[in-house]
Short mmCIF file of C-alpha atoms in Angstrom, two decimals:
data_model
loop_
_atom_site.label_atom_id
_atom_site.label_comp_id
_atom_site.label_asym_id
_atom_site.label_seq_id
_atom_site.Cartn_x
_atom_site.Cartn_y
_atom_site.Cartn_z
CA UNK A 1 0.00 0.00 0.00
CA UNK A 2 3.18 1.99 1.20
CA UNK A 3 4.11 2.43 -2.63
CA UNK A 4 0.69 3.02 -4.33
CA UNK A 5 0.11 5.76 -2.41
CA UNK A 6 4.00 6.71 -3.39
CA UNK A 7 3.08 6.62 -7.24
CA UNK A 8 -0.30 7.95 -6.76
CA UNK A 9 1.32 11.30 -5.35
CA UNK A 10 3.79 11.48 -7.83
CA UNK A 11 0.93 11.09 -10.51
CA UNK A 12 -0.66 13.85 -9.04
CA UNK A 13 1.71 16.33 -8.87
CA UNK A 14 2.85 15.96 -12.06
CA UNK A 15 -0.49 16.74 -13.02
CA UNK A 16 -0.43 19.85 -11.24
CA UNK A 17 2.64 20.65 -13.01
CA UNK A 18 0.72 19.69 -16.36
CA UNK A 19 -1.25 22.88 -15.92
CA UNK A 20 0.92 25.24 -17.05
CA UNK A 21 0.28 25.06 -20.61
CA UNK A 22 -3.55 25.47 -20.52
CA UNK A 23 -2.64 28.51 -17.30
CA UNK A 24 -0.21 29.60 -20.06
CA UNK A 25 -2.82 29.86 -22.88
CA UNK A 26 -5.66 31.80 -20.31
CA UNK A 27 -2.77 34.38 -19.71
CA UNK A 28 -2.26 34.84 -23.67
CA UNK A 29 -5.94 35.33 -24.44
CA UNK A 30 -6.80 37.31 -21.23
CA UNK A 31 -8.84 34.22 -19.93
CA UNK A 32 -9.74 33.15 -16.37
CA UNK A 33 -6.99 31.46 -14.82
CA UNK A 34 -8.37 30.19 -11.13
CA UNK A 35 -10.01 27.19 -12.60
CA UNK A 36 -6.91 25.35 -13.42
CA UNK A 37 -5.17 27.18 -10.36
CA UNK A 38 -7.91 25.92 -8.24
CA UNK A 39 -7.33 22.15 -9.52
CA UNK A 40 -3.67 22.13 -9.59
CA UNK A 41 -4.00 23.31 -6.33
CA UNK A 42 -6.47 19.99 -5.43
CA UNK A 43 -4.12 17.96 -7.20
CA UNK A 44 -0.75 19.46 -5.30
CA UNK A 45 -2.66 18.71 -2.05
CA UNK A 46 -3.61 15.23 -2.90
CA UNK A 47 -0.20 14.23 -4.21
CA UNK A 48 1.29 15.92 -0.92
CA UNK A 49 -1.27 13.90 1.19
CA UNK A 50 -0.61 10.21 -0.78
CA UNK A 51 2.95 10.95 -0.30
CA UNK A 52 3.35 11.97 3.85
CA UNK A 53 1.08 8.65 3.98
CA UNK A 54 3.26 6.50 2.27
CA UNK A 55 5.82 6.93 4.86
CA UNK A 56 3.68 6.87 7.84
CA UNK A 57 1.95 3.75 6.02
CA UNK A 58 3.51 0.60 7.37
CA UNK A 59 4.19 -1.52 3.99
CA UNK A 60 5.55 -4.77 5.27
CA UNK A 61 8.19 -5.83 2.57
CA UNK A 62 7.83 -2.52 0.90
CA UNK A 63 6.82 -3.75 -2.83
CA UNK A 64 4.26 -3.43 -4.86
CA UNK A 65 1.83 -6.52 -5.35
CA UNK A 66 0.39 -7.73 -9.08
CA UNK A 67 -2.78 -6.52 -8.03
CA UNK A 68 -1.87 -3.40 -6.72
CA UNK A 69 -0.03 -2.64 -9.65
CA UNK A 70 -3.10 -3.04 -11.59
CA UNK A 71 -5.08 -0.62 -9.14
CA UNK A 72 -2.13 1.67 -9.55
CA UNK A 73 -3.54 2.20 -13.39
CA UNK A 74 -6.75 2.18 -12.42
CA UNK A 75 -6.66 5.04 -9.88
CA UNK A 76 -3.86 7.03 -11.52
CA UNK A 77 -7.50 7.38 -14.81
CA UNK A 78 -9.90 7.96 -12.02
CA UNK A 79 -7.65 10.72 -10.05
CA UNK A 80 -6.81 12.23 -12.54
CA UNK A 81 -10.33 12.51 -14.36
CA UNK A 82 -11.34 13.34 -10.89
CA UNK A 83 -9.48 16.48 -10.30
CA UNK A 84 -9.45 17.69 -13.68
CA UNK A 85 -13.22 17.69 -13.99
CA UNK A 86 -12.87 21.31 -11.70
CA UNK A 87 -11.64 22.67 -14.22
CA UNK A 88 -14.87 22.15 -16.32
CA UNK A 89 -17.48 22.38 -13.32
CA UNK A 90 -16.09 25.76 -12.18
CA UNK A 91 -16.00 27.48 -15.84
CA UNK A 92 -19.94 27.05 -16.87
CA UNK A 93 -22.53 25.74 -14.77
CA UNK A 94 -22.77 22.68 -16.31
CA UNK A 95 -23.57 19.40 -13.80
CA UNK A 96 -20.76 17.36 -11.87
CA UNK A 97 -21.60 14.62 -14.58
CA UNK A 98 -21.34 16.79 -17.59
CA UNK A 99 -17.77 17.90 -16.32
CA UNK A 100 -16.64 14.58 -15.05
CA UNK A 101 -17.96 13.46 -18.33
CA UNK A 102 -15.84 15.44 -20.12
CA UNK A 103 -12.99 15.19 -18.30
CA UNK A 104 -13.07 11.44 -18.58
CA UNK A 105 -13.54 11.03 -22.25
CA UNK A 106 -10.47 13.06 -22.57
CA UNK A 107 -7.87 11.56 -20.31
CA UNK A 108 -9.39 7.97 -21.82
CA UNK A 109 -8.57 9.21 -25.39
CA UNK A 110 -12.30 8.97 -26.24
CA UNK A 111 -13.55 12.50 -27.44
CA UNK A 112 -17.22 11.95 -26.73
CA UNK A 113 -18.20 15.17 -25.50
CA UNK A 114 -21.51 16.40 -23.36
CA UNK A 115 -21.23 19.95 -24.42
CA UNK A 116 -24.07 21.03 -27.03
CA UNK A 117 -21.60 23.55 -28.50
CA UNK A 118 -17.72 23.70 -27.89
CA UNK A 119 -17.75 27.39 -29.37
CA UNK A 120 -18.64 28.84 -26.28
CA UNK A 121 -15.24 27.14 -24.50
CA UNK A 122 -12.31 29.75 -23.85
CA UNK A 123 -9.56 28.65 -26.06
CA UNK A 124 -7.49 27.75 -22.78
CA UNK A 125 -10.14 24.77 -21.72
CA UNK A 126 -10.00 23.49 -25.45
CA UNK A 127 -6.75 23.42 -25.19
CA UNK A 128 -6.85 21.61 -21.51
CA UNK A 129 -9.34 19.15 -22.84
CA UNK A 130 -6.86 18.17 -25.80
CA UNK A 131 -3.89 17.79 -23.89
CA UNK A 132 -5.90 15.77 -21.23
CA UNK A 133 -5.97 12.94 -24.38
CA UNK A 134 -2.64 13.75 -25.13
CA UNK A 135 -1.46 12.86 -21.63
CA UNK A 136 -4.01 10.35 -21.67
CA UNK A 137 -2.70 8.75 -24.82
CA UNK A 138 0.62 7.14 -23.81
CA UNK A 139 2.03 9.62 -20.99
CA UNK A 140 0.76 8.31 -17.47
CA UNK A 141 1.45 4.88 -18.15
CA UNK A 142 4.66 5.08 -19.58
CA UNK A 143 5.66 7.14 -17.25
CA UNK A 144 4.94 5.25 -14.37
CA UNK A 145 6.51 2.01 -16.07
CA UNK A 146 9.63 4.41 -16.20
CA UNK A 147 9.29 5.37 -12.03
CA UNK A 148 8.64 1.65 -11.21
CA UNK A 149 11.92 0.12 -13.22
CA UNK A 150 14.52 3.08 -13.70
CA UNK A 151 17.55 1.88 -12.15
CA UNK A 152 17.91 3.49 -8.59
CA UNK A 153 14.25 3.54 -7.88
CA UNK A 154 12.92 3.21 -4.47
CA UNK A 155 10.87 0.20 -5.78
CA UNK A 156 11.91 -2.74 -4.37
CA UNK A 157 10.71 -5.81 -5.88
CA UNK A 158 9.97 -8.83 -3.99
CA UNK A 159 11.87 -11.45 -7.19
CA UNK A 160 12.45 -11.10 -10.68
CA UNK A 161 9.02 -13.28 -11.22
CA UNK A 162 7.78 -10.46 -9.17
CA UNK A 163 8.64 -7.76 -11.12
CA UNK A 164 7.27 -9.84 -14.17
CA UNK A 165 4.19 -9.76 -13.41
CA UNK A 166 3.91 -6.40 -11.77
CA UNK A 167 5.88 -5.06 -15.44
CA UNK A 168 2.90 -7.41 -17.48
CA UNK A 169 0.47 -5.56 -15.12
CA UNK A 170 0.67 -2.10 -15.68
CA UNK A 171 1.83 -2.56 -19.36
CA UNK A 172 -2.25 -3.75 -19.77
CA UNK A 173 -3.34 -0.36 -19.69
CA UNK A 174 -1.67 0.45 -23.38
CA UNK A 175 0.00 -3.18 -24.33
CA UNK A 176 3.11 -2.17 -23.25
CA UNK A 177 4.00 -5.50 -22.53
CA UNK A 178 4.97 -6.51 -26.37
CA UNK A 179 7.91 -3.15 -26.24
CA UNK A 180 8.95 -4.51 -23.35
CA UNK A 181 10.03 -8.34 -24.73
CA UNK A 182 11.30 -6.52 -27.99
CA UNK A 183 13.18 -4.40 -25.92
CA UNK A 184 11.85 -1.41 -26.69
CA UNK A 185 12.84 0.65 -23.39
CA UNK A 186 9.79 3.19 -22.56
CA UNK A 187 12.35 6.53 -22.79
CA UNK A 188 12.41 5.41 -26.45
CA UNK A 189 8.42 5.21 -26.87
CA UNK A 190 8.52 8.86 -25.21
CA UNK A 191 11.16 10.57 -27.29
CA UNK A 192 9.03 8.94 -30.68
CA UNK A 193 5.60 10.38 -29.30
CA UNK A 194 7.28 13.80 -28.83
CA UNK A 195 8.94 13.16 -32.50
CA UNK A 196 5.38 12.19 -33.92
CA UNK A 197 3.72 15.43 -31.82
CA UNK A 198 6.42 18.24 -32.69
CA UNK A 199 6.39 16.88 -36.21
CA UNK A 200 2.34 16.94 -36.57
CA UNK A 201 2.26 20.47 -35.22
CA UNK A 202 5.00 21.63 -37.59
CA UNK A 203 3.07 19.64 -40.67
CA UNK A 204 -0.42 21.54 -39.76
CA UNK A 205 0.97 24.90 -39.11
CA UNK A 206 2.65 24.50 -42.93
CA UNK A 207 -0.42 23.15 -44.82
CA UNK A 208 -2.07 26.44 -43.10
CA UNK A 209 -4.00 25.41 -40.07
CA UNK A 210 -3.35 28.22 -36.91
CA UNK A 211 -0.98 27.61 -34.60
CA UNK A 212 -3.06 27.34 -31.72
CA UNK A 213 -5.11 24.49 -33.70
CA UNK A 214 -2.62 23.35 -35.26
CA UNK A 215 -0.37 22.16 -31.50
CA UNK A 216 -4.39 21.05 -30.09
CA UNK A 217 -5.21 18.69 -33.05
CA UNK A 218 -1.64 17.28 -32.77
CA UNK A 219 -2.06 16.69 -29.04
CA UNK A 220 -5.10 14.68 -30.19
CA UNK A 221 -4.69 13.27 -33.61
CA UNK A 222 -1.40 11.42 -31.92
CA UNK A 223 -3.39 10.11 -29.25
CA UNK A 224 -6.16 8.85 -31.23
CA UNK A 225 -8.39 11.19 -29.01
CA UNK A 226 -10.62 13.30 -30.97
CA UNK A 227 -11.28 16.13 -29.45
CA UNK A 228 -11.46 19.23 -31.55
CA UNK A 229 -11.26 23.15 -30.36
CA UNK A 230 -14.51 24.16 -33.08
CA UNK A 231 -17.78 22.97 -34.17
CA UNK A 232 -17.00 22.65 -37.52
CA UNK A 233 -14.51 20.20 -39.04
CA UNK A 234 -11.93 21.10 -41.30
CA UNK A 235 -12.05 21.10 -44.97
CA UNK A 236 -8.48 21.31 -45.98
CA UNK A 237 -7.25 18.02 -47.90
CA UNK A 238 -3.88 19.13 -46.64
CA UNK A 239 -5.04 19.44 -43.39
CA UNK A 240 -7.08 16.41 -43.48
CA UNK A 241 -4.20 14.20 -45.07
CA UNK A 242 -1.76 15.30 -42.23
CA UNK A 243 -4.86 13.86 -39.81
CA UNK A 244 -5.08 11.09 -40.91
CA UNK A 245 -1.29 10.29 -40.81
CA UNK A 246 -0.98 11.60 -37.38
CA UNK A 247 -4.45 9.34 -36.95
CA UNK A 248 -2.08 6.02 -38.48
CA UNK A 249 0.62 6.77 -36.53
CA UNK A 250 -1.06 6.77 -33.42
CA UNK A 251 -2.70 3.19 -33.87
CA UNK A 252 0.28 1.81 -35.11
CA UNK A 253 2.31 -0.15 -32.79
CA UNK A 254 5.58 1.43 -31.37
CA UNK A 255 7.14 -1.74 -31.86
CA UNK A 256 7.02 -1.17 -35.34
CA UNK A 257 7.72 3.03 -34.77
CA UNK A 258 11.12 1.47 -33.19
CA UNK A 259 12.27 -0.30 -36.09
CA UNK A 260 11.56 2.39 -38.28
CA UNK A 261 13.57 4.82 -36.37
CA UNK A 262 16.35 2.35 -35.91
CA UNK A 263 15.93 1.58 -39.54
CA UNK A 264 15.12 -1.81 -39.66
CA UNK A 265 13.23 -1.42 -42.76
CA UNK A 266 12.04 -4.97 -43.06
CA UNK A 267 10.64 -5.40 -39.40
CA UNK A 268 8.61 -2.67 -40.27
CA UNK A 269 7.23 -3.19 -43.59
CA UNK A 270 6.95 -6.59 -42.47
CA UNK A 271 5.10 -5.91 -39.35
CA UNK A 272 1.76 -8.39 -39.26
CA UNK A 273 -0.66 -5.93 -37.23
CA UNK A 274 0.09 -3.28 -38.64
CA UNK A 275 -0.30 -4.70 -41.86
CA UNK A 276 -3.48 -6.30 -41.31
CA UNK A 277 -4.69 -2.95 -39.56
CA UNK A 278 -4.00 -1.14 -43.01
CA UNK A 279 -5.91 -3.90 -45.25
CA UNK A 280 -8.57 -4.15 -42.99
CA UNK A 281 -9.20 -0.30 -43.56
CA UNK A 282 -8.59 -0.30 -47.19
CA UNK A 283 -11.27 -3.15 -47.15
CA UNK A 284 -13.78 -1.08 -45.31
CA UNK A 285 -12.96 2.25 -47.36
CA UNK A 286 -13.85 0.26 -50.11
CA UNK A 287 -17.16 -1.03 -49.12
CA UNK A 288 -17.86 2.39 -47.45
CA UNK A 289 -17.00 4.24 -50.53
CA UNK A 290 -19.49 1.94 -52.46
CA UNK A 291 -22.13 3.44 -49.83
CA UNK A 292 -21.47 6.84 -49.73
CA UNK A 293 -19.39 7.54 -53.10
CA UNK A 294 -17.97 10.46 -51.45
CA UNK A 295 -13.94 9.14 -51.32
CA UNK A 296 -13.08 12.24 -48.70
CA UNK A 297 -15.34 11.54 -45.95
CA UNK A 298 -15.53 7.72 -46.87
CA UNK A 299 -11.56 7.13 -46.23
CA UNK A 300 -11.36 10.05 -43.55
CA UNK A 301 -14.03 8.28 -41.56
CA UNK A 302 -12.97 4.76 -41.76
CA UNK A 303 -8.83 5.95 -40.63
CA UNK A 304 -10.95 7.86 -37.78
CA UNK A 305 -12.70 4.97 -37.09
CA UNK A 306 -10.36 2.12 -37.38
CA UNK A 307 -8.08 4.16 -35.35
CA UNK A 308 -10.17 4.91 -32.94
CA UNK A 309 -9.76 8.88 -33.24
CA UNK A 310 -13.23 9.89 -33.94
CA UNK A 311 -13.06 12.75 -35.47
CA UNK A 312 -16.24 13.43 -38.05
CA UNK A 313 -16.66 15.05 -41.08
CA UNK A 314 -20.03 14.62 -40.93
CA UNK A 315 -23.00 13.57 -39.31
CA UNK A 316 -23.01 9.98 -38.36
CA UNK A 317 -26.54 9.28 -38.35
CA UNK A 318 -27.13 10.83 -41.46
CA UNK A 319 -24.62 7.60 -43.31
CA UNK A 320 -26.00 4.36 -44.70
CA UNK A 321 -26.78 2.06 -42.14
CA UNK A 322 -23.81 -0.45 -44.20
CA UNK A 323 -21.50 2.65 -43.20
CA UNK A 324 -22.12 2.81 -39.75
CA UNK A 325 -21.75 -0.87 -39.13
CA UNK A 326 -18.55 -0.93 -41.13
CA UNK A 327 -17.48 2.20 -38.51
CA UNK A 328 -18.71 -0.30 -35.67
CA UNK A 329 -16.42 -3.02 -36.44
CA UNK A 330 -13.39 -0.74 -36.98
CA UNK A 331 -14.19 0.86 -33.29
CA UNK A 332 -14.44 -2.84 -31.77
CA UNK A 333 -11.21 -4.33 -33.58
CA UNK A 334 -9.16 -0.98 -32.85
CA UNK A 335 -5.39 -0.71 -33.38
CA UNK A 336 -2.68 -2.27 -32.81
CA UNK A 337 -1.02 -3.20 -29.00
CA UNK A 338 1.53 -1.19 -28.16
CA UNK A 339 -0.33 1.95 -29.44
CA UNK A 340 -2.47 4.91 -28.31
CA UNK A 341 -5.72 3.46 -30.23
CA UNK A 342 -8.40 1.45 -28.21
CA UNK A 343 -10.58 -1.14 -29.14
CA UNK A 344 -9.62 -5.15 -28.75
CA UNK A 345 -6.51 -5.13 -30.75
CA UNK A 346 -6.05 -5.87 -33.82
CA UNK A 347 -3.75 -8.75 -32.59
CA UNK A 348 -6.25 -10.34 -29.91
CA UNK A 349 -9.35 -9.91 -32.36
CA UNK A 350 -7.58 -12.10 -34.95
CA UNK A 351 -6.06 -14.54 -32.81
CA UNK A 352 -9.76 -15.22 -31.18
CA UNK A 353 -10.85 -15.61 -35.11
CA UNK A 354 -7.70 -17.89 -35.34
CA UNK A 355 -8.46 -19.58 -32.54
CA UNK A 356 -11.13 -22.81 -33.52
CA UNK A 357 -8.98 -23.25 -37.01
CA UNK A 358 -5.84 -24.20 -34.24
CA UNK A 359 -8.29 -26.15 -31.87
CA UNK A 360 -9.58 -28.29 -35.00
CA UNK A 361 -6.09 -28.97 -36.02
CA UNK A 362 -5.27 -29.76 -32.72
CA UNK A 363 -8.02 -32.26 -32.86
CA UNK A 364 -7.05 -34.03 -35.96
CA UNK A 365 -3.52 -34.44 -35.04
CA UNK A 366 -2.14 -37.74 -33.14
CA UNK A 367 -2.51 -38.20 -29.95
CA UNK A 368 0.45 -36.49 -28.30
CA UNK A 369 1.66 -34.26 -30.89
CA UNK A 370 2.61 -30.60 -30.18
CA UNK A 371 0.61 -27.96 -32.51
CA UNK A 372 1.63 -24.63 -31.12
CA UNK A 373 -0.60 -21.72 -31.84
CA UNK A 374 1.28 -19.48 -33.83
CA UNK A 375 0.89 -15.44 -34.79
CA UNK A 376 3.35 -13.94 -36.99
CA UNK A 377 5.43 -16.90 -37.27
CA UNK A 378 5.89 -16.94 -33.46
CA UNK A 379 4.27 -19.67 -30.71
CA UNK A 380 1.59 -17.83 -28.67
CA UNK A 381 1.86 -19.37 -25.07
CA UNK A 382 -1.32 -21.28 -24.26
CA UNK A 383 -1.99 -19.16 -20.61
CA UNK A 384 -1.59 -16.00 -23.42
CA UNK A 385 -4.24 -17.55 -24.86
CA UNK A 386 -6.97 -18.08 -22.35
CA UNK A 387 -5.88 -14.60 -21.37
CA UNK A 388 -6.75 -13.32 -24.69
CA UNK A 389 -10.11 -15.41 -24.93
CA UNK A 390 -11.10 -13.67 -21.36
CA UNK A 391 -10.63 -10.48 -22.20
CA UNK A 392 -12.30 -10.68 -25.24
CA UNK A 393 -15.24 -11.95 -23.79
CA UNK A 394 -15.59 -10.05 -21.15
CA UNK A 395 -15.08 -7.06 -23.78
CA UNK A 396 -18.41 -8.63 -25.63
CA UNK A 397 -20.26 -9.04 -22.57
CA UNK A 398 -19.50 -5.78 -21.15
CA UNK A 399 -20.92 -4.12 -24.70
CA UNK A 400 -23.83 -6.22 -24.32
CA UNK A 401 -24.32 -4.99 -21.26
CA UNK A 402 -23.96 -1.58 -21.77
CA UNK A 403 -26.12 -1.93 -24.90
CA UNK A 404 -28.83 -2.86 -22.87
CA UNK A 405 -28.63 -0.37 -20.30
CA UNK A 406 -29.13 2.22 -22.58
CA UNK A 407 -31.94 1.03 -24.43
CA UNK A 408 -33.57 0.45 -21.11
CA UNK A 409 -33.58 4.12 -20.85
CA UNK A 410 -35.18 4.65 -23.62
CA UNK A 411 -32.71 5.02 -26.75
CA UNK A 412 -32.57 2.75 -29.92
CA UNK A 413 -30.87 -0.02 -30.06
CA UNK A 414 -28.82 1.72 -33.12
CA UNK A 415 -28.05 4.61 -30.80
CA UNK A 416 -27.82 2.24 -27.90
CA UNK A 417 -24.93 0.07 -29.56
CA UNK A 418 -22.93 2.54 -31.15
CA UNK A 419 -22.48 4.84 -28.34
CA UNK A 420 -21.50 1.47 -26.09
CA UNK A 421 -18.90 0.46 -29.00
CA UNK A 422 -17.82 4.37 -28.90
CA UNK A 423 -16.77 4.45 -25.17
CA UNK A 424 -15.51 1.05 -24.46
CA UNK A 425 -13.49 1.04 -27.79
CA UNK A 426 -12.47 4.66 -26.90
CA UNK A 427 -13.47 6.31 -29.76
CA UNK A 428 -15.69 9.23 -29.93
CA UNK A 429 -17.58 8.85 -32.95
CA UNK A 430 -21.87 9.81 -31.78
CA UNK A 431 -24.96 8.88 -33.50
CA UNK A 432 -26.78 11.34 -30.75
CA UNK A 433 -27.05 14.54 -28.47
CA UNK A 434 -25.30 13.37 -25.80
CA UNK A 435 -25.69 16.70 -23.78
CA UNK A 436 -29.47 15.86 -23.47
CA UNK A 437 -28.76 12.01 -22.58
CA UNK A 438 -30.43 10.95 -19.35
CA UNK A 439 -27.76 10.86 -16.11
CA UNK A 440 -27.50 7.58 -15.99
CA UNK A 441 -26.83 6.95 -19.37
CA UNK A 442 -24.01 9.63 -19.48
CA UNK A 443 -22.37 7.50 -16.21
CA UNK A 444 -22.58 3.80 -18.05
CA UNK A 445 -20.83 5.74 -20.97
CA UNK A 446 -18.25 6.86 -18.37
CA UNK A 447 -17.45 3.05 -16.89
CA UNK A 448 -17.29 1.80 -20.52
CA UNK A 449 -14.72 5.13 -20.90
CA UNK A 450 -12.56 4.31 -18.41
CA UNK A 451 -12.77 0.21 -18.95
CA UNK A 452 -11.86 0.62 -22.48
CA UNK A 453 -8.76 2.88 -21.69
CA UNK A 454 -7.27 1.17 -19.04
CA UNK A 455 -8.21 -2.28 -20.65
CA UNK A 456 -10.76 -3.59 -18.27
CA UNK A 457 -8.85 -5.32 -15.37
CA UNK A 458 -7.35 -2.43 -13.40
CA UNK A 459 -11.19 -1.01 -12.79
CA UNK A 460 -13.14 -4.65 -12.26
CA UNK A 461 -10.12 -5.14 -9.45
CA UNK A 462 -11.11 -1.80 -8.04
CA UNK A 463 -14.71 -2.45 -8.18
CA UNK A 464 -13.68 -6.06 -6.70
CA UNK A 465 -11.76 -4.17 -3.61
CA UNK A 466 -14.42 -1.80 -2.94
CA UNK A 467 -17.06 -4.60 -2.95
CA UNK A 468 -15.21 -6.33 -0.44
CA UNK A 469 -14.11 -3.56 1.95
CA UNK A 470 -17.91 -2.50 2.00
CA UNK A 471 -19.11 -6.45 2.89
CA UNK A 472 -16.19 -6.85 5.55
#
């Protein structure tokens, strides 16, 4: 417990810290600066408090457990979604679920939004709510992974199985756990998201997009976010074409963003998810095009999609019904591990389909014969497996689920899906209003949020812990 609340302190005042650049922008445009004083302030408190407990806290062997690992993620979302959600209540009078609302679907990288017009929004909070999916994206994980294993940390593991599974554990949250095998070290994955940001915001300010735009829709393009600072999308194909790169990027695995930058040209042209990721879209851009012959909004869309960005260049619910279920099964499959996208994974959602194929062959071979499961050329361990067929059922159920709350409220079961397949897939894309969705409805689409971002187990082990404190 002693180093949760260690990690959790840090977490939060780096978020405090994080504050400057959206304090920074209020100063340049004359805006209101208390409400992210106000929260930094909440957030310098909280990390102060998590950290004078920590040493008072007796920890026994002082390490961190598996499971507590996993709440680590977990709490590190809700905090932070927590205290940045003042920043939202205090600048309209909008409801403590409308701000929480928003404040989730950014640091989750989903870009739903409950505001019935973002025009209103000083430019500082746009710019707050776009950098909440940029840290969102990659930063708090990674950066914890670096605390937890740089050498000299206070961290004491209890073996080097240990420090296995605690690694495996809070690699979950963004697939980490592939970089970490190839040896990707998690400085590296930093320095290329910086690479891929700096470079998107030079790329938009040159094909003419403002500055201020152009550094907010990097922030969230990169991050597979979504979140936009104006009603209206662009029209630019300039603009749109560096979008949809930055989009790519951002799904693609880092594995494969290391090779390239160490120029191992074959690994990465010969990359399998991110191979299979780019056919599968061509595929739907394709069918989608046949649809909607419009070859703009039909490829824009399905990279958006597919990537699980969400941005829209047009109204969802005004597309053939072929083109919103081709949407749906991009914003279930996602990217690729490793990435900033959501979804299941390109490489668990095949494997799954793979799966009965291997089980039959396993059938028909003699009796005692080895047939490995194999992706990529390369034996999947069997415990891998069952881990992959759990989470990918609990994905459906949870959908399900959510599906059916929804419609019990009243909405379609069009609506009802794709707004369920939006937040746990943490994409963005609406077939609705959500800023006159019912309560209730607004806080499923916030547990399906924050499931789909921190890949289910870190929360259902909270919700497990809580459960049980409350019975005991």
């Amino acid at each position: 417990m002693k180093l949760l609340l260690r990690y959790l302190g840090y977490v939060m005042l780096i978020s405090s810290v994080l504050r400057l650049v959206p304090v920074t922008a209020a100063l340049v445009y004359d805006e209101p600066v208390y409400t992210f004083l106000f929260s930094a302030t909440v957030s310098i408190l909280l990390g102060v408090l998590f950290l004078w407990l920590s040493k008072k806290t007796q920890s026994g062997e002082g390490y961190l457990s598996a499971s507590q690992a996993f709440m680590l993620v977990g709490l590190s979302f809700i905090l932070m979604s927590l205290v940045s959600s003042i920043s939202f209540l205090a600048s309209f009078n909008y409801s403590f679920i409308d701000a929480l609302f928003e404040s989730v679907s950014g640091i989750t990288t989903t870009g739903l939004s409950a505001y019935p017009s973002i025009q209103d929004l000083p430019k500082s909070l746009l710019l707050w709510r776009a950098q909440l999916q940029w840290i969102g994206g990659l930063g708090i994980v990674l950066f914890l992974l670096f605390l937890l294993f740089r050498k000299g940390s206070g961290g004491r593991l209890s073996s080097a199985e240990e420090a296995g599974q605690i690694r495996a554990s809070l690699s979950l949250a963004q697939g980490i756990h592939t970089a970490l095998k190839k040896g990707v070290k998690v400085s590296t994955g930093i320095k290329i998201y910086l690479f891929y940001t700096a470079a998107g915001i030079a790329l938009l300010a040159l094909a003419g997009m403002p500055l201020y735009d152009s550094v907010a829709m990097s922030f969230t393009s990169i991050s597979t976010g979504g979140f936009t600072v104006s009603d209206t999308f662009y029209t630019n194909n300039y603009q749109l074409l560096v979008l949809a790169l930055l989009m790519l990027a951002g799904a693609t695995s880092f594995v494969a963003h290391y090779a390239l930058f160490s120029r191992r040209w074959k690994e990465f042209f010969l990359q399998t998810e991110k191979n299979v990721m780019i056919l599968l879209m061509l595929a739907a851009g394709a069918l989608a095009f046949w649809s909607f012959p419009n070859l703009r909004t039909a490829a824009f869309e399905i990279i958006s999609a597919y990537t699980t960005t969400g941005y829209a260049l047009t109204e969802i619910s005004l597309l053939p019904q072929l083109f919103i279920f081709l949407l749906m099964i991009g914003m279930i499959i996602g990217g690729s591990t490793v990435s900033t996208a959501g979804g299941i994974k390109v490489f668990r959602f095949f494997s799954v389909l793979k799966m009965p194929f291997w089980h039959v062959s396993k059938l028909a071979s003699p009796r005692g014969a080895v047939v490995p499961f194999k992706y990529n050329k390369e034996p999947v361990p069997e415990h891998t497996m069952l881990t992959i067929q759990v989470f990918f059922s609990l994905w459906i159920l949870l959908l399900a689920a959510g599906t059916i709350t929804l419609m019990l409220l009243g909405y379609s079961f069009l609506d009802s899906s794709f707004q369920m397949t939006s937040a746990l897939g943490t994409v963005g894309l609406s077939t609705m209003d959500l800023s006159v969705m019912h309560w209730a409805g607004k806080l499923v689409l916030i547990l399906g949020m924050l499931l789909g971002r921190v890949e289910l187990y870190p929360i259902i082990l909270i919700i497990r812990k809580a459960l049980k404190w409350h019975n005991a």
